[in-house]
Short mmCIF file of C-alpha atoms in Angstrom, two decimals:
data_model
loop_
_atom_site.label_atom_id
_atom_site.label_comp_id
_atom_site.label_asym_id
_atom_site.label_seq_id
_atom_site.Cartn_x
_atom_site.Cartn_y
_atom_site.Cartn_z
CA UNK I 3 17.22 -34.52 -0.76
CA UNK I 4 16.89 -33.40 2.87
CA UNK I 5 20.47 -32.09 2.80
CA UNK I 6 19.74 -30.09 -0.37
CA UNK I 7 16.61 -28.60 1.17
CA UNK I 8 18.48 -27.69 4.34
CA UNK I 9 21.24 -26.00 2.36
CA UNK I 10 18.71 -24.08 0.27
CA UNK I 11 17.00 -22.90 3.45
CA UNK I 12 20.33 -21.86 4.93
CA UNK I 13 21.24 -19.87 1.81
CA UNK I 14 17.88 -18.12 1.83
CA UNK I 15 18.22 -17.16 5.51
CA UNK I 16 21.70 -15.82 4.81
CA UNK I 17 20.35 -13.74 1.93
CA UNK I 18 17.61 -12.35 4.15
CA UNK I 19 20.14 -11.44 6.86
CA UNK I 20 22.37 -9.67 4.32
CA UNK I 21 19.40 -7.84 2.85
CA UNK I 22 18.28 -6.72 6.29
CA UNK I 23 21.82 -5.68 7.24
CA UNK I 24 21.98 -3.42 4.18
CA UNK I 25 18.61 -1.85 5.01
CA UNK I 26 19.59 -1.27 8.64
CA UNK I 27 22.96 0.19 7.64
CA UNK I 28 21.34 2.54 5.15
CA UNK I 29 18.72 3.79 7.60
CA UNK I 30 21.36 4.32 10.26
CA UNK I 31 23.48 6.38 7.86
CA UNK I 32 20.51 8.26 6.41
CA UNK I 33 19.44 9.28 9.91
CA UNK I 34 22.93 10.46 10.82
CA UNK I 35 24.25 11.97 7.57
CA UNK I 36 21.19 12.52 5.45
CA UNK I 37 20.11 10.65 2.32
CA UNK I 38 22.01 12.76 -0.20
CA UNK I 39 25.31 12.65 1.69
CA UNK I 40 25.31 8.87 2.16
CA UNK I 41 27.14 6.82 -0.47
CA UNK I 42 26.57 3.25 -1.59
CA UNK I 43 30.13 2.42 -0.56
CA UNK I 44 29.42 3.62 2.99
CA UNK I 45 26.26 1.54 3.18
CA UNK I 46 28.06 -1.58 1.97
CA UNK I 47 30.99 -1.01 4.35
CA UNK I 48 28.67 -0.52 7.33
CA UNK I 49 26.86 -3.76 6.44
CA UNK I 50 30.27 -5.45 5.98
CA UNK I 51 29.69 -6.45 2.37
CA UNK I 52 31.15 -5.32 -0.95
CA UNK I 53 29.46 -2.83 -3.26
CA UNK I 54 29.12 -5.69 -5.74
CA UNK I 55 27.11 -7.59 -3.14
CA UNK I 56 24.99 -4.49 -2.57
CA UNK I 57 23.96 -4.51 -6.24
CA UNK I 58 22.95 -8.16 -5.92
CA UNK I 59 20.14 -6.99 -3.64
CA UNK I 60 19.30 -3.41 -4.60
CA UNK I 61 19.66 -1.30 -7.73
CA UNK I 62 20.38 1.90 -5.80
CA UNK I 63 19.90 3.87 -2.61
CA UNK I 64 16.24 4.57 -3.28
CA UNK I 65 15.43 0.86 -3.42
CA UNK I 66 16.34 0.62 0.26
CA UNK I 67 13.34 2.78 1.13
CA UNK I 68 10.86 1.05 -1.20
CA UNK I 69 12.09 -2.52 -0.82
CA UNK I 70 8.82 -4.06 0.42
CA UNK I 71 6.37 -2.33 -1.91
CA UNK I 72 5.98 -4.99 -4.60
CA UNK I 73 5.54 -7.85 -2.13
CA UNK I 74 2.74 -5.99 -0.36
CA UNK I 75 1.14 -5.09 -3.67
CA UNK I 76 1.05 -8.76 -4.70
CA UNK I 77 -0.61 -9.63 -1.38
CA UNK I 78 -3.14 -6.83 -1.86
CA UNK I 79 -4.06 -8.03 -5.35
CA UNK I 80 -4.43 -11.59 -4.06
CA UNK I 81 -6.73 -10.39 -1.27
CA UNK I 82 -8.97 -8.57 -3.74
CA UNK I 83 -9.06 -11.59 -6.05
CA UNK I 84 -10.20 -13.67 -3.06
CA UNK I 85 -13.30 -11.61 -2.38
CA UNK I 86 -15.63 -13.39 0.03
CA UNK I 87 -19.16 -14.41 -1.00
CA UNK I 88 -21.59 -11.59 -0.26
CA UNK I 89 -18.82 -9.15 0.64
CA UNK I 90 -19.59 -5.60 -0.50
CA UNK I 91 -17.04 -3.47 -2.30
CA UNK I 92 -16.79 -1.19 0.74
CA UNK I 93 -16.21 -4.09 3.12
CA UNK I 94 -13.60 -5.53 0.78
CA UNK I 95 -11.70 -2.23 0.67
CA UNK I 96 -11.81 -1.84 4.45
CA UNK I 97 -10.48 -5.38 4.82
CA UNK I 98 -7.67 -4.45 2.42
CA UNK I 99 -6.66 -1.47 4.59
CA UNK I 100 -6.69 -3.56 7.77
CA UNK I 101 -4.73 -6.35 6.09
CA UNK I 102 -2.10 -3.91 4.85
CA UNK I 103 -1.32 -2.73 8.35
CA UNK I 104 -1.58 -6.27 9.64
CA UNK I 105 1.20 -7.26 7.23
CA UNK I 106 3.32 -4.38 8.51
CA UNK I 107 2.81 -5.51 12.11
CA UNK I 108 3.81 -9.06 11.12
CA UNK I 109 7.20 -7.73 10.00
CA UNK I 110 9.22 -7.99 13.19
CA UNK I 111 12.04 -5.94 11.66
CA UNK I 112 9.78 -2.96 10.92
CA UNK I 113 9.53 -0.55 13.85
CA UNK I 114 7.59 2.66 14.26
CA UNK I 115 10.87 4.56 14.18
CA UNK I 116 11.80 2.99 10.84
CA UNK I 117 8.40 3.76 9.33
CA UNK I 118 8.62 7.36 10.52
CA UNK I 119 12.19 7.76 9.24
CA UNK I 120 11.32 6.34 5.83
CA UNK I 121 8.39 8.71 5.49
CA UNK I 122 10.45 11.70 6.62
CA UNK I 123 13.25 10.90 4.16
CA UNK I 124 10.83 10.43 1.28
CA UNK I 125 9.11 13.74 1.96
CA UNK I 126 12.43 15.60 2.29
CA UNK I 127 14.01 14.42 -0.97
CA UNK I 128 12.42 15.52 -4.29
CA UNK I 129 13.67 12.43 -6.15
CA UNK I 130 12.22 10.13 -3.50
CA UNK I 131 8.93 12.03 -3.48
CA UNK I 132 8.74 11.64 -7.25
CA UNK I 133 9.31 7.89 -7.06
CA UNK I 134 6.80 7.56 -4.20
CA UNK I 135 4.16 9.40 -6.23
CA UNK I 136 4.86 7.25 -9.29
CA UNK I 137 4.61 4.05 -7.25
CA UNK I 138 1.43 5.27 -5.56
CA UNK I 139 -0.16 6.17 -8.90
CA UNK I 140 0.80 2.82 -10.44
CA UNK I 141 -0.33 0.96 -7.33
CA UNK I 142 -3.72 2.64 -7.29
CA UNK I 143 -4.28 1.77 -10.94
CA UNK I 144 -3.44 -1.87 -10.24
CA UNK I 145 -5.69 -2.00 -7.17
CA UNK I 146 -8.54 -0.28 -9.03
CA UNK I 147 -8.28 -2.83 -11.86
CA UNK I 148 -8.29 -5.68 -9.34
CA UNK I 149 -11.29 -4.19 -7.50
CA UNK I 150 -13.16 -3.81 -10.78
CA UNK I 151 -12.40 -7.44 -11.63
CA UNK I 152 -13.52 -8.65 -8.20
CA UNK I 153 -16.72 -6.56 -8.23
CA UNK I 154 -17.50 -6.43 -11.94
CA UNK I 155 -21.24 -6.91 -11.38
CA UNK I 156 -21.39 -3.91 -9.03
CA UNK I 157 -18.71 -1.44 -10.14
CA UNK I 158 -17.69 0.05 -13.44
CA UNK I 159 -14.17 1.32 -14.13
CA UNK I 160 -14.92 4.87 -12.99
CA UNK I 161 -16.50 3.76 -9.71
CA UNK I 162 -13.63 1.38 -8.92
CA UNK I 163 -11.03 4.05 -9.67
CA UNK I 164 -12.87 6.70 -7.65
CA UNK I 165 -13.25 4.38 -4.67
CA UNK I 166 -9.58 3.42 -4.62
CA UNK I 167 -8.42 7.01 -5.12
CA UNK I 168 -10.62 8.31 -2.30
CA UNK I 169 -9.62 5.54 0.07
CA UNK I 170 -5.87 5.61 -0.59
CA UNK I 171 -5.81 9.40 -0.45
CA UNK I 172 -7.65 9.54 2.87
CA UNK I 173 -5.50 6.88 4.51
CA UNK I 174 -2.17 8.20 3.21
CA UNK I 175 -2.84 11.82 4.23
CA UNK I 176 -4.19 10.86 7.66
CA UNK I 177 -1.16 8.68 8.39
CA UNK I 178 1.24 11.40 7.26
CA UNK I 179 -0.55 14.00 9.39
CA UNK I 180 -0.34 11.81 12.49
CA UNK I 181 3.20 10.49 12.18
CA UNK I 182 4.40 13.18 14.55
CA UNK I 183 1.73 12.32 17.13
CA UNK I 184 1.22 8.57 17.07
CA UNK I 185 3.79 6.50 18.88
CA UNK I 186 3.42 2.99 17.55
CA UNK I 187 2.45 1.09 14.43
CA UNK I 188 -0.75 0.14 16.27
CA UNK I 189 -1.57 3.85 16.68
CA UNK I 190 -1.01 4.39 12.97
CA UNK I 191 -3.24 1.40 12.20
CA UNK I 192 -6.03 2.96 14.30
CA UNK I 193 -5.59 6.27 12.48
CA UNK I 194 -5.67 4.52 9.09
CA UNK I 195 -8.83 2.61 9.96
CA UNK I 196 -10.61 5.77 11.05
CA UNK I 197 -9.60 7.54 7.83
CA UNK I 198 -10.74 4.54 5.78
CA UNK I 199 -14.11 4.44 7.51
CA UNK I 200 -14.62 8.18 6.91
CA UNK I 201 -13.76 7.76 3.24
CA UNK I 202 -15.99 4.72 2.86
CA UNK I 203 -18.88 6.54 4.52
CA UNK I 204 -18.84 8.78 1.47
CA UNK I 205 -18.78 5.76 -0.83
CA UNK I 206 -21.81 3.92 0.50
CA UNK I 207 -23.41 4.19 -2.93
CA UNK I 208 -20.95 1.49 -3.97
CA UNK I 209 -22.81 -0.94 -1.74
CA UNK I 210 -26.12 -0.13 -3.47
CA UNK I 211 -27.22 -2.20 -6.48
CA UNK I 212 -26.39 -0.24 -9.66
CA UNK I 213 -30.03 0.28 -10.76
CA UNK I 214 -31.03 1.61 -7.33
CA UNK I 215 -27.99 3.87 -7.21
CA UNK I 216 -28.77 5.40 -10.61
CA UNK I 217 -32.42 6.01 -9.74
CA UNK I 218 -31.39 7.49 -6.39
CA UNK I 219 -29.01 9.89 -8.11
CA UNK I 220 -31.74 10.86 -10.59
CA UNK I 221 -34.23 11.59 -7.79
CA UNK I 222 -31.60 13.58 -5.91
CA UNK I 223 -31.07 15.72 -9.00
CA UNK I 224 -34.81 16.40 -9.21
CA UNK I 225 -35.38 14.34 -12.34
CA UNK I 226 -37.84 11.55 -12.96
CA UNK I 227 -36.08 8.32 -13.93
CA UNK I 228 -36.81 7.38 -17.53
CA UNK I 229 -37.42 3.73 -18.28
CA UNK I 230 -35.78 2.29 -21.40
CA UNK I 231 -38.12 1.83 -24.40
CA UNK I 232 -40.45 -1.09 -23.95
CA UNK I 233 -40.07 -1.13 -20.16
CA UNK I 234 -42.80 1.37 -19.25
CA UNK I 235 -45.94 -0.15 -17.77
#
């Protein structure tokens, strides 16, 4: 049994090394030749594996730039499902942003240079931009649904979707704007947190009980809140 476990662990480590070698080879070639001019055969040869082996790990070149997205999404959904007692929706979302960058910093293979290169390649190639937008849209829908489930007594579907859209948009744009200025993943994390806090400042109504929020909006619009039939004193 111990021998079988050891062999399974060895095989998994070998798979991870091969996977990482393919990613490193691709990024090296993309940086030197450009994404469009790099072939799968060149990536496989640089990583010293066959093209058949390449397809055991990735379905195509674009997968090499989006390889960690689903794993992080699963962790994000788990974090939302594990909402802490008394935690507001705003605090939960801020914790999600911080956790996301914490996961990136845990990845010893991910460097600032790699993150910057991946972003630059995605923005330069229309097909990659299209996939990134599709993944972002799908991801936001999944996160909004998970937030709604975690905070169903406080948020409706519209509020959850608006909160996630505002937060993700603020963080993504701020990080993209500062990629040319920040010089470490820590710097990017600081930028992302600031953007998240600014976005959440505009979403403080989410931390207000629904009845209070509705009455506050009614007063702000210059209207007198109307009690449901049978509730007037």
